[in-house]
mmCIF file of C-alpha atoms and ligand atoms in Angstrom:
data_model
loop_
_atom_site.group_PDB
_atom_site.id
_atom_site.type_symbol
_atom_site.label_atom_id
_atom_site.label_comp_id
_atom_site.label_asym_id
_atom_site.label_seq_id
_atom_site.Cartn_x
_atom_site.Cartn_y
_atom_site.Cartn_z
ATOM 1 C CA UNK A 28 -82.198 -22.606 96.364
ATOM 2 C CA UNK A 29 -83.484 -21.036 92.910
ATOM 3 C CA UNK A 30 -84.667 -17.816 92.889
ATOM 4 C CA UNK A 31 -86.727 -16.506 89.676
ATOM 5 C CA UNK A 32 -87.047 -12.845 90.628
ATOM 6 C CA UNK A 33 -90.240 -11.035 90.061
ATOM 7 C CA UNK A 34 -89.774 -8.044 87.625
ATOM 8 C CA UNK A 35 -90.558 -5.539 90.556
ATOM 9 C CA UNK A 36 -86.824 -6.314 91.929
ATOM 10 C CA UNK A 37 -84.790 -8.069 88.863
ATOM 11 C CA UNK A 38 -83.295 -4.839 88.807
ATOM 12 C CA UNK A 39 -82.642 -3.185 91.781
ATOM 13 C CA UNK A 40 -79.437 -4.124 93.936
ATOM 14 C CA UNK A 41 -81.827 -5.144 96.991
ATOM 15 C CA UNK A 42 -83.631 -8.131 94.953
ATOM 16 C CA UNK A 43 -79.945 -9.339 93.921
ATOM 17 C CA UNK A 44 -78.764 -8.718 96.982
ATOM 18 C CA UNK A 45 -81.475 -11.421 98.634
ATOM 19 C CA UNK A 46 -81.250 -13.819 95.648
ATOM 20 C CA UNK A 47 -77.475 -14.276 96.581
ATOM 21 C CA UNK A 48 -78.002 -14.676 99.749
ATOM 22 C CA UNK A 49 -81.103 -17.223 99.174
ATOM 23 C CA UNK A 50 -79.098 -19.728 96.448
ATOM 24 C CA UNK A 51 -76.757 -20.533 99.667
ATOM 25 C CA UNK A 52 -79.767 -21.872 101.687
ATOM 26 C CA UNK A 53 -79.920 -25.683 101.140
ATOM 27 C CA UNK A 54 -83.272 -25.897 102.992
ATOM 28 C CA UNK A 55 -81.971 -28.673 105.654
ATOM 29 C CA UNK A 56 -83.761 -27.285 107.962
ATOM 30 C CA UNK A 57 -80.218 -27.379 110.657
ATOM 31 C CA UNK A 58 -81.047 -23.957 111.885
ATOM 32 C CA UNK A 59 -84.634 -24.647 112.999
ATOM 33 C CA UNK A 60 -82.970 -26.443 116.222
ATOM 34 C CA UNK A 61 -81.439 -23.079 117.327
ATOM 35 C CA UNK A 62 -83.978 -21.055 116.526
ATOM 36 C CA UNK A 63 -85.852 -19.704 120.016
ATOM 37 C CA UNK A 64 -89.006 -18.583 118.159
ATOM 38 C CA UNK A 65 -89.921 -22.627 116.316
ATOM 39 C CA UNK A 66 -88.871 -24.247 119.724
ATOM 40 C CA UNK A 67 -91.828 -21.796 121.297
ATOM 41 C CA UNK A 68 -94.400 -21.861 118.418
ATOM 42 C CA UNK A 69 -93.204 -25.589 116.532
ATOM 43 C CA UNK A 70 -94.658 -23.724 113.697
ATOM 44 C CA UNK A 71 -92.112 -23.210 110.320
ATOM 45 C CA UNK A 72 -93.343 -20.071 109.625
ATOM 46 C CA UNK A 73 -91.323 -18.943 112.636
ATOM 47 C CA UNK A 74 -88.309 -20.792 112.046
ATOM 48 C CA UNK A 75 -85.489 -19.349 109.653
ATOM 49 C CA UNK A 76 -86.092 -21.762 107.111
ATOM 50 C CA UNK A 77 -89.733 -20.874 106.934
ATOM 51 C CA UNK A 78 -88.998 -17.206 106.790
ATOM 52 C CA UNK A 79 -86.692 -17.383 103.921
ATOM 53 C CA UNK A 80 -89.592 -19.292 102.095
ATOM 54 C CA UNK A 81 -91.216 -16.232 102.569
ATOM 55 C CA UNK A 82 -89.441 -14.092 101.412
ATOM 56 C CA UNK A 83 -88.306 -16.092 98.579
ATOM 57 C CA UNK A 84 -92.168 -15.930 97.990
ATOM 58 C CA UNK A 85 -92.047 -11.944 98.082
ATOM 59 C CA UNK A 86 -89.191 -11.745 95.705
ATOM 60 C CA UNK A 87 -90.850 -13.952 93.271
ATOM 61 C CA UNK A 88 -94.264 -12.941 93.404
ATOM 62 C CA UNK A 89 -93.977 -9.278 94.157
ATOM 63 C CA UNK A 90 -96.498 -9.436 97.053
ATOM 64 C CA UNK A 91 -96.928 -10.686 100.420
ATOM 65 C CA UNK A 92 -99.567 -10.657 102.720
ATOM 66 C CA UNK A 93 -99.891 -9.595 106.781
ATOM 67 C CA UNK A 94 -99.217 -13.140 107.453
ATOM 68 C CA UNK A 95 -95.532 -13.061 106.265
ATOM 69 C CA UNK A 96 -95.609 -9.673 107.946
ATOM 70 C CA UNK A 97 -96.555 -11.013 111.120
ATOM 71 C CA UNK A 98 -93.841 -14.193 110.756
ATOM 72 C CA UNK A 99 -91.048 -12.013 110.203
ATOM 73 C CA UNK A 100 -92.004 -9.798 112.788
ATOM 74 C CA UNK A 101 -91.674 -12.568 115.237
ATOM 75 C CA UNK A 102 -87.699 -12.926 114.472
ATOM 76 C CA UNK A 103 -85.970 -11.022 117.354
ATOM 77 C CA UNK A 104 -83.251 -10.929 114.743
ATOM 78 C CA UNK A 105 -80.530 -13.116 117.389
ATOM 79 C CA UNK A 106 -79.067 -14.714 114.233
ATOM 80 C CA UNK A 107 -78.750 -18.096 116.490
ATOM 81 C CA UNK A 108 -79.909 -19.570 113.261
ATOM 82 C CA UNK A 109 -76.228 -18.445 111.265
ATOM 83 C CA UNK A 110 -74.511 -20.997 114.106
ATOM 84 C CA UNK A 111 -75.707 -23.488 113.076
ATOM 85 C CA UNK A 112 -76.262 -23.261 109.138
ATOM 86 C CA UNK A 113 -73.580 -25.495 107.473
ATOM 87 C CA UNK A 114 -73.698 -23.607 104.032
ATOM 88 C CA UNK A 115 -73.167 -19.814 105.847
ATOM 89 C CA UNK A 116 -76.448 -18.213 104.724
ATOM 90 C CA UNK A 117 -76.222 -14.786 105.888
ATOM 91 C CA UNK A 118 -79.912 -14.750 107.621
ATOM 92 C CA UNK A 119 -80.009 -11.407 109.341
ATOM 93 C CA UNK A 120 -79.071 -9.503 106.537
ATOM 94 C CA UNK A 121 -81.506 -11.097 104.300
ATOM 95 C CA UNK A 122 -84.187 -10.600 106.700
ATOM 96 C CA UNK A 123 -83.172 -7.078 106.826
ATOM 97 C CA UNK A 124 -83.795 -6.614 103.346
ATOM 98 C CA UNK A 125 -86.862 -8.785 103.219
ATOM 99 C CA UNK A 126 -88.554 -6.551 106.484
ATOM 100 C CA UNK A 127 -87.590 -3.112 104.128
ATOM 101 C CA UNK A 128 -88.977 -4.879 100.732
ATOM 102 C CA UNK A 129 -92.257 -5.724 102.805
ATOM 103 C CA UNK A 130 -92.378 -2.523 104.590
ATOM 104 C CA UNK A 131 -93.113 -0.550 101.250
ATOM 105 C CA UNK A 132 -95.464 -3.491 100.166
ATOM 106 C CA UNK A 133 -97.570 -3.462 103.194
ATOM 107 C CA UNK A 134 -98.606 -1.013 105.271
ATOM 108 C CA UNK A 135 -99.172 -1.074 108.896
ATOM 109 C CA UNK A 136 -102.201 -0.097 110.613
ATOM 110 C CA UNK A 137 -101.915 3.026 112.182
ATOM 111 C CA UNK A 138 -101.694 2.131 115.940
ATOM 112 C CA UNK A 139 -98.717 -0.423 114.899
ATOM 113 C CA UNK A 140 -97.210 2.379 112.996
ATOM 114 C CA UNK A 141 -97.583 4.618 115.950
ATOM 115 C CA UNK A 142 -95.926 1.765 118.306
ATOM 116 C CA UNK A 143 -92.886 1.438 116.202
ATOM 117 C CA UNK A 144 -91.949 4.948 116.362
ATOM 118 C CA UNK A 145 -92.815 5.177 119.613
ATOM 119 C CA UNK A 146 -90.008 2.475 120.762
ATOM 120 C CA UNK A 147 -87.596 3.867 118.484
ATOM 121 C CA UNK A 148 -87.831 7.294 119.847
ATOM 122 C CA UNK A 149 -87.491 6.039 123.655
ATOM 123 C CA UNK A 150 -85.788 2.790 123.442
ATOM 124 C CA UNK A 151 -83.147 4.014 121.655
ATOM 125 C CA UNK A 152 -82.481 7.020 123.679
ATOM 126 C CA UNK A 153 -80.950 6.003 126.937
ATOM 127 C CA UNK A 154 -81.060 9.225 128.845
ATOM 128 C CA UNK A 155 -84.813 9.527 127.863
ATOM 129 C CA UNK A 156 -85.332 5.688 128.834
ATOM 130 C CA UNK A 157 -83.896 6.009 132.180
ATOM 131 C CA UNK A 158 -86.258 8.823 132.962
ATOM 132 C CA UNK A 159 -89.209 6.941 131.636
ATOM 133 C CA UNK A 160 -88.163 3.580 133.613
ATOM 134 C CA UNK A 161 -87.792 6.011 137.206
ATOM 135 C CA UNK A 162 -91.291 7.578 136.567
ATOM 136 C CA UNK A 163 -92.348 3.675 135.815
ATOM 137 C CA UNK A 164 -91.090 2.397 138.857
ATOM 138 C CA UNK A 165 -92.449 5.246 141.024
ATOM 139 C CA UNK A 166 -95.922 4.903 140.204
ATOM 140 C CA UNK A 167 -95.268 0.821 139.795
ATOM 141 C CA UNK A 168 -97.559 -0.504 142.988
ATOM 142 C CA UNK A 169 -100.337 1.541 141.180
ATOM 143 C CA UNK A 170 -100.285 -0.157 137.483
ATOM 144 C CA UNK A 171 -102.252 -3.361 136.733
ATOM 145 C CA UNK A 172 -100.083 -6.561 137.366
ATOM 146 C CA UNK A 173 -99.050 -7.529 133.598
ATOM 147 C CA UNK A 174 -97.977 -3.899 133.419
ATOM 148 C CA UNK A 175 -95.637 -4.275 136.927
ATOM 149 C CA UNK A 176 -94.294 -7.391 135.647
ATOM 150 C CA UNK A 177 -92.124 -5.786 132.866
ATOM 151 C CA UNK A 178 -90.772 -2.535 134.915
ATOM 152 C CA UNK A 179 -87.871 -4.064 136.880
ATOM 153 C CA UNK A 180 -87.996 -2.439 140.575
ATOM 154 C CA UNK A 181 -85.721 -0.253 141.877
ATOM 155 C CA UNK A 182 -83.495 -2.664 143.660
ATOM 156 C CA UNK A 183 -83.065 -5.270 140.935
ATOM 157 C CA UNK A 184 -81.540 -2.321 139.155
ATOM 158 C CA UNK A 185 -79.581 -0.912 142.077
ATOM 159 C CA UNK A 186 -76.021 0.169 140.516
ATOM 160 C CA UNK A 187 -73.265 -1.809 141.621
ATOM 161 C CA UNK A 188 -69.480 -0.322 141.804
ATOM 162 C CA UNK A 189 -66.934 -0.075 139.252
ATOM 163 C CA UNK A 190 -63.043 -0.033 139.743
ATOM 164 C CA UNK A 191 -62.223 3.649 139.532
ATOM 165 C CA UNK A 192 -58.407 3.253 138.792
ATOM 166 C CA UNK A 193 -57.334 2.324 134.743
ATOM 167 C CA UNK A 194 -54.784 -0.059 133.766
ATOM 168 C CA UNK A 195 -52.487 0.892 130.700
ATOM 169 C CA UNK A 196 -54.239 -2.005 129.036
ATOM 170 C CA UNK A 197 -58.044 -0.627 127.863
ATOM 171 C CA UNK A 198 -61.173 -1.695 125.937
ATOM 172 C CA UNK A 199 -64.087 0.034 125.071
ATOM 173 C CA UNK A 200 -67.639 -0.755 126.669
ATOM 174 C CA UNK A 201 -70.923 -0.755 124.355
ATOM 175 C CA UNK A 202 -73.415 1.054 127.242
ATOM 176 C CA UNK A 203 -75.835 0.666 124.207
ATOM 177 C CA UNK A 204 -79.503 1.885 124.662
ATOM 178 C CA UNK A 205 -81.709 0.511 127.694
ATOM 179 C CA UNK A 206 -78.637 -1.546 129.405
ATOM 180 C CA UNK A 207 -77.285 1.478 131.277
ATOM 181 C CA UNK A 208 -80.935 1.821 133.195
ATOM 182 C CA UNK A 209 -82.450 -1.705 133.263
ATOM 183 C CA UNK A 210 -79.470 -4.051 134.220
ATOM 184 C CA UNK A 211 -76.538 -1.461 134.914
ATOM 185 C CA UNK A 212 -75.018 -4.374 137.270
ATOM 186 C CA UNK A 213 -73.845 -6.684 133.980
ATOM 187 C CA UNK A 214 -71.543 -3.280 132.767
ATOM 188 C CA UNK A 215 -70.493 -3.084 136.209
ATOM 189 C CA UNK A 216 -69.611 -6.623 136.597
ATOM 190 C CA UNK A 217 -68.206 -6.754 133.870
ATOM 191 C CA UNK A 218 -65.591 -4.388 134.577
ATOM 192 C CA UNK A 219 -64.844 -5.770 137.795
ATOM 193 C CA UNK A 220 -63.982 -9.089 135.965
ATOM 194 C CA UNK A 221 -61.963 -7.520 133.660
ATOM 195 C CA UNK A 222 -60.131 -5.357 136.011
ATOM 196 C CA UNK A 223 -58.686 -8.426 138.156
ATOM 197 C CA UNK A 224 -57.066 -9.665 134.526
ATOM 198 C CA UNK A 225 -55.443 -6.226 134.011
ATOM 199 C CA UNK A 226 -57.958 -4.929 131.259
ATOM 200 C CA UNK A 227 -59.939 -1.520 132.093
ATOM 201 C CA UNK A 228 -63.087 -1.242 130.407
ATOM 202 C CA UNK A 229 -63.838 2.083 129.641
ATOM 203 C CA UNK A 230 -67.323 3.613 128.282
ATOM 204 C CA UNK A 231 -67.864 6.443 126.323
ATOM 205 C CA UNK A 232 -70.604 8.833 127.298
ATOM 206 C CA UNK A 233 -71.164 10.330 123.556
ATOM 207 C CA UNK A 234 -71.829 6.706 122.061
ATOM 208 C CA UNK A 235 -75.540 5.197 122.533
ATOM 209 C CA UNK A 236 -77.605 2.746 120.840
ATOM 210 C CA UNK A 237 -75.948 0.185 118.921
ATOM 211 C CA UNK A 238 -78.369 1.323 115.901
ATOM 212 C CA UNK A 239 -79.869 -1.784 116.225
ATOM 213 C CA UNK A 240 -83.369 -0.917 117.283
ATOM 214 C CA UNK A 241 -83.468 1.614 113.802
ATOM 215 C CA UNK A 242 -82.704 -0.809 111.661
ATOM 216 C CA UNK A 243 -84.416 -3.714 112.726
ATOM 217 C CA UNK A 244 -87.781 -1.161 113.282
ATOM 218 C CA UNK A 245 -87.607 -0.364 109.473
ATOM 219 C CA UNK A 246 -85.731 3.124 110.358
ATOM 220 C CA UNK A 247 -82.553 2.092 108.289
ATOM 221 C CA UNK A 248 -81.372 5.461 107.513
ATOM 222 C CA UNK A 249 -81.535 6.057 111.972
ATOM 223 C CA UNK A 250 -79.970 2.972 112.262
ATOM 224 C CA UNK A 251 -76.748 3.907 110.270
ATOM 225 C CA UNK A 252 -77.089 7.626 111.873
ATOM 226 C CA UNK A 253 -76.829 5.625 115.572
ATOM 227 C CA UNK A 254 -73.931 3.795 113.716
ATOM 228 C CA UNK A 255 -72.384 7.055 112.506
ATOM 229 C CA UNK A 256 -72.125 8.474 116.271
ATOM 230 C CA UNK A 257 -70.777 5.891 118.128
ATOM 231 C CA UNK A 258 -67.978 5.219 115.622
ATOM 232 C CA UNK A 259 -67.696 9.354 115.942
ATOM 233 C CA UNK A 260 -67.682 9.099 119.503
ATOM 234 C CA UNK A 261 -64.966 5.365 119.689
ATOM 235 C CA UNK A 262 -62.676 6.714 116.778
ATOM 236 C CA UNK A 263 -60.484 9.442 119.017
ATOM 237 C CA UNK A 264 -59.985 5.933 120.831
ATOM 238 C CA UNK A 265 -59.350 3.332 118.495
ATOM 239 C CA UNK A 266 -57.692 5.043 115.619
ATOM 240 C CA UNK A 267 -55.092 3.013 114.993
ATOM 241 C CA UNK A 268 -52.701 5.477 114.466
ATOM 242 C CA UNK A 269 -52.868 6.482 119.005
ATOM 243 C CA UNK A 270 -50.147 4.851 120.670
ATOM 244 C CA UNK A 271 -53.013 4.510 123.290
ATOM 245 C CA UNK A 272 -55.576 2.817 121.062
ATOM 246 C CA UNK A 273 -57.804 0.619 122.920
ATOM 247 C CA UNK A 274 -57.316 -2.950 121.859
ATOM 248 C CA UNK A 275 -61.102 -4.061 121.910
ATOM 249 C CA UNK A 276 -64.665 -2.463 121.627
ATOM 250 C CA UNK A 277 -66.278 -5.309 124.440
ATOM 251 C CA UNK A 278 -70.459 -6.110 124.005
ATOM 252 C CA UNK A 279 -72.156 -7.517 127.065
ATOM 253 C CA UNK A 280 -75.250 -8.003 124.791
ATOM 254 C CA UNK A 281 -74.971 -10.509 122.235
ATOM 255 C CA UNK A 282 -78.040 -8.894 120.116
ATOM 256 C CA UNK A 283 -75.825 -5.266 119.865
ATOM 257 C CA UNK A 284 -72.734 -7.576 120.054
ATOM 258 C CA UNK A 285 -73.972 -8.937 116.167
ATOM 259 C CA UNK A 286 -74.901 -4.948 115.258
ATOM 260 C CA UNK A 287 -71.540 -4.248 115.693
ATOM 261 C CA UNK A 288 -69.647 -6.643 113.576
ATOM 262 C CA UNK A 289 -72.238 -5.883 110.973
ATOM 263 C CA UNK A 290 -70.909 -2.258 110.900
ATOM 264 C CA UNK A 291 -68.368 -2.695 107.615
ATOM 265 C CA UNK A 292 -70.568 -4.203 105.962
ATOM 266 C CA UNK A 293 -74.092 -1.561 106.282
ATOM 267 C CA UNK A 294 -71.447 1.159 105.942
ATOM 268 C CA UNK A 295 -69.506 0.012 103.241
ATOM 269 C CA UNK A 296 -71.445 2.602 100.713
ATOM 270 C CA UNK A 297 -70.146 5.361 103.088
ATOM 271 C CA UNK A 298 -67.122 6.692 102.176
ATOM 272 C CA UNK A 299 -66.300 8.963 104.720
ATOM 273 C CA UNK A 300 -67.289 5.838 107.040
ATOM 274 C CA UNK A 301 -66.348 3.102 105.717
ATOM 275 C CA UNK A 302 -62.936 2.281 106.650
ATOM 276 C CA UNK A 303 -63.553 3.671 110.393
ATOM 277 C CA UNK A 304 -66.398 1.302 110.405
ATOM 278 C CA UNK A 305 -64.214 -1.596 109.339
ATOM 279 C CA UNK A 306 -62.466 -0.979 112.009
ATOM 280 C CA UNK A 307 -65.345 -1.249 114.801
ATOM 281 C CA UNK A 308 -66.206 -4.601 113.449
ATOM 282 C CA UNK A 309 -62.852 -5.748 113.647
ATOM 283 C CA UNK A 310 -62.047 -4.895 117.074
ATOM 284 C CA UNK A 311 -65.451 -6.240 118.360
ATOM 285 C CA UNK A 312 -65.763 -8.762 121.155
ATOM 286 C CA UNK A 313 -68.415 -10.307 122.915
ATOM 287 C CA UNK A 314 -66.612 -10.654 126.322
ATOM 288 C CA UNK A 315 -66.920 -14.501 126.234
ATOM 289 C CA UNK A 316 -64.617 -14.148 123.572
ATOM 290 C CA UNK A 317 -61.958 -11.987 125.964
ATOM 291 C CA UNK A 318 -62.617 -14.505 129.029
ATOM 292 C CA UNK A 319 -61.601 -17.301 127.198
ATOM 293 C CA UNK A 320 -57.959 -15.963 125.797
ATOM 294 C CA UNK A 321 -57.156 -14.334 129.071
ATOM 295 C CA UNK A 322 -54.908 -16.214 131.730
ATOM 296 C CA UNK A 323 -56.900 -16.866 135.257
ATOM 297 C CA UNK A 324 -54.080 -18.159 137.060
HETATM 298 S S1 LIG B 15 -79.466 -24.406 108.161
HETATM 299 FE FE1 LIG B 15 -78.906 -22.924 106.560
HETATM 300 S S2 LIG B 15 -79.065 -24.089 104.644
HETATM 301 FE FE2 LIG B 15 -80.190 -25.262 106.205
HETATM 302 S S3 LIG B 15 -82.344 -24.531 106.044
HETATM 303 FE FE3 LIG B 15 -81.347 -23.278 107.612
HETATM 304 S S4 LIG B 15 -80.614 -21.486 106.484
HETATM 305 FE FE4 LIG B 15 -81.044 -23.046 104.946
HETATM 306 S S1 LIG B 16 -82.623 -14.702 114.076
HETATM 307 FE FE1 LIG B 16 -83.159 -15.866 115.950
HETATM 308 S S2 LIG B 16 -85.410 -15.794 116.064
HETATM 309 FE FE2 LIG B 16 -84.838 -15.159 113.981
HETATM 310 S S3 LIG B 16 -84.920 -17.029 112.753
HETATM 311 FE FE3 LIG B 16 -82.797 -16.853 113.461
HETATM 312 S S4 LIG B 16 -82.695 -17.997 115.400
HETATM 313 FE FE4 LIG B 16 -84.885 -17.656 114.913
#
């Protein structure tokens, strides 16, 4: 795909950034079969070919309307779409830098504005998100229906035991933002599973969000903060250099599963972070990935 870049980004290592990744799309229109949001709608403005047209048409016009705003807000950024591409176009970051490029060229009204940074100040903070979801379920017979339906009650959440003794072999667990409160039991199983194959999943309290909610929420600068912590908070257990090092970092959610891998690359500016961040993506796993290699005999 050619992209003739308007002279608002020619210059800037964003616009170049997007143009690369947009010359690798071969609009065949592959990915629309994956993608969850055109199966729903059937409309191409919510399939990943129809969003890159869109933000091809940002980059060369300069200016985009709510329109595009509100088609690119419809991604839940699940990357499906990469599976299936056959010429590797790196979707989610493009969208990531076509959601910040539209950000600055239109604003929000202020109740949307006011929505956003209310779910990235709660959502993201799992100690203040289990509170909120307890209070939620308390007063839950009392709310109107459509409300009820998205507060899960107490016993769908009810926690479920983990083995409390460690093999020698260990991996790290992602307890990421609203997982620990909402569906604690898929942690929980998880380690269970793992346990029986000899593999102790271990999670560590000072890590949180993946860093995903930031960063897809326009809040890039949070999003690499988030990032910053939990490799803080993993490093004393993955540093190559322990004897001890755990051999995987495991996701149980495939959306901070992709935030993960993606850590090199958003911190590869960092250079106090860089290298440790490599490191995260390397030793991620979705625990598909683990199941598979392991021997259930
Ligand atoms: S599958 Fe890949 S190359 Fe084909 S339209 Fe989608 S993004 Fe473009
Ligand atoms: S990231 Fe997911 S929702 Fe967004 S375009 Fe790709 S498949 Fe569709």
């Amino acid at each position: 795909m050619y992209v003739e870049l308007h002279k608002t980004y020619r210059d800037t290592a964003e616009g170049q950034t997007a143009r690369d990744y947009l010359s690798a799309c071969v609009h065949c229109g592959f990915c629309l079969a994956t993608c969850p949001t055109y199966l729903d709608s059937q409309d191409e403005r919510d399939s990943p070919r129809g969003r890159i047209y869109l933000i091809k048409q940002l980059l060369e016009t300069g200016s985009a309307g709510p329109a595009t705003q509100t088609h690119l807000d419809r991604c839940l950024s699940c990357r499906s779409c990469e599976t299936t591409c056959p010429s590797g176009v790196e979707y989610g970051s493009l969208l990531d830098i076509g959601r910040n490029l539209l950000e600055q060229q239109q604003p929000r009204p202020i109740p949307a504005n006011a929505m956003r940074w209310l779910l990235r100040h709660t959502v993201s903070r799992p100690a203040l998100f289990g509170t909120l979801l307890k209070i939620g379920q308390f007063f839950r017979p009392l709310l109107p229906g459509f409300i009820q339906q998205k507060i899960p009650t107490k016993q769908a959440v009810k926690q479920v035991g983990a083995p409390q003794k460690t093999h020698s072999r260990t991996m790290l667990v992602l307890e990421g933002c609203v997982q620990s409160s909402a569906t604690p039991s898929t942690n929980a199983a998880a380690k269970r599973v793992l346990y029986k194959l000899g593999i102790s999943l271990v999670s560590i309290k000072k890590a949180g969000c993946c860093g995903a909610v930031n960063y897809h929420l326009d809040a890039q600068r949070d999003g690499l903060d988030d990032m910053r912590r939990n490799i803080d908070a993993w490093w004393p257990h993955i540093n190559p250099e322990s004897e001890t090092a755990s051999e995987a970092i495991i996701s149980t959610a495939s959306g901070c599963g992709s935030m993960l891998v993606d850590y090199g690359k958003l911190l590869a500016h960092d250079p106090t972070y860089n290298e440790k961040a490599k490191r995260v993506s390397d030793l991620c796993r979705d625990i598909s990935e683990v199941l598979l290699e392991e021997d259930f005999e």
